[in-house]
XYZ file of C-alpha atoms in Angstrom:
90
model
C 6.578 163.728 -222.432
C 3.688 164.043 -220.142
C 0.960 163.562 -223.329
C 3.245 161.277 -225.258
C 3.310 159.116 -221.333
C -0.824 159.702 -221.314
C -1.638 158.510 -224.743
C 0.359 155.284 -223.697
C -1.767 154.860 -220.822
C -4.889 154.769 -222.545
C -3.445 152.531 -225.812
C -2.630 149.737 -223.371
C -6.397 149.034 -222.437
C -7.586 149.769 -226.097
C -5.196 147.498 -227.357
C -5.602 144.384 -225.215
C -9.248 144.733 -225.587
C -8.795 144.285 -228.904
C -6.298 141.581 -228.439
C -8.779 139.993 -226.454
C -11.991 140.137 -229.028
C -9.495 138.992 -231.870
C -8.453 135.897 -229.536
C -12.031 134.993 -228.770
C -12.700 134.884 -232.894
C -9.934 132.810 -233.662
C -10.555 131.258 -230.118
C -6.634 130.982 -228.623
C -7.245 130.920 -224.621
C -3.303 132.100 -224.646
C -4.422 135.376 -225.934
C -7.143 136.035 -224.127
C -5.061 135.369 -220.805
C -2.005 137.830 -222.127
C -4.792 140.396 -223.434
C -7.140 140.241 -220.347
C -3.576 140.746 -217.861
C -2.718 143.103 -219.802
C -6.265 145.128 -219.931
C -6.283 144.180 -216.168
C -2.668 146.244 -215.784
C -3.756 149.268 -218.118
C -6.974 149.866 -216.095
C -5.178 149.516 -213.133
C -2.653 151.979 -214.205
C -5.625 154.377 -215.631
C -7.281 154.346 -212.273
C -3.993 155.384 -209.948
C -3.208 158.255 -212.560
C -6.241 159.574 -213.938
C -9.141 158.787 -211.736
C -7.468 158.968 -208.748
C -9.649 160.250 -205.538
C -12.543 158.841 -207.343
C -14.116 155.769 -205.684
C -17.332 155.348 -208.437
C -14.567 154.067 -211.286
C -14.095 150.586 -209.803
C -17.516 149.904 -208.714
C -18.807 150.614 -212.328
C -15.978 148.744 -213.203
C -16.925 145.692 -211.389
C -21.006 145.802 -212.023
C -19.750 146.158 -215.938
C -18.114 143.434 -215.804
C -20.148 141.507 -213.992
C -23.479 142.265 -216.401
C -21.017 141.024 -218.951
C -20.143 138.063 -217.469
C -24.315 137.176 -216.969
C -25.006 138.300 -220.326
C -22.086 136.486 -221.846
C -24.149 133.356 -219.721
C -27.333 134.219 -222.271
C -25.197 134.728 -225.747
C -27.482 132.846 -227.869
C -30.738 133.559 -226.433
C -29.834 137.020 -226.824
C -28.172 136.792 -230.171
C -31.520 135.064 -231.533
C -33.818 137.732 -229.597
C -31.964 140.051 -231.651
C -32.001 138.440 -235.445
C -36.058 138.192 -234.546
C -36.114 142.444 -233.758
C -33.980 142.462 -236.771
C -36.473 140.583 -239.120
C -39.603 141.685 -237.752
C -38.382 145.474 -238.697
C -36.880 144.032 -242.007
């Protein structure tokens, strides 16, 4: 019970992350809320059970998301920095 319990804890996140990049594709903000509360519950749940006593988790946590947030800000800049690299090198 204990792994079947653990591998359930770890699905939840990897699933609503995926829920979450498939809502931003077919761009349904419903989905992305459900999937992002629901990520937001599974990480929560991963850090009382597995990284508990550990204080680093949630600070990496929160600077991740936060250089995600800025570089989500610069999408297309970056996305065009990167189809340059890509040609130059083709």
């Amino acid at each position: 019970m204990k792994r079947e319990a653990r591998t359930f804890e770890i699905l939840v996140p990897a699933m609503a992350c995926a829920f979450v990049y498939g809502s931003i594709r077919k761009q349904m903000k419903n989905y992305f809320v459900a999937g992002m509360i629901f990520l937001a519950i599974g990480l929560v749940r991963l850090q009382q059970d597995i990284f508990k006593q550990q204080s680093r988790w949630p600070i990496e946590l929160l600077i991740l998301g936060a250089l995600l947030m800025v570089s989500a800000t610069r999408y297309a800049a970056i996305k065009m920095a990167v189809a340059r690299l890509v040609r130059r090198r083709a």
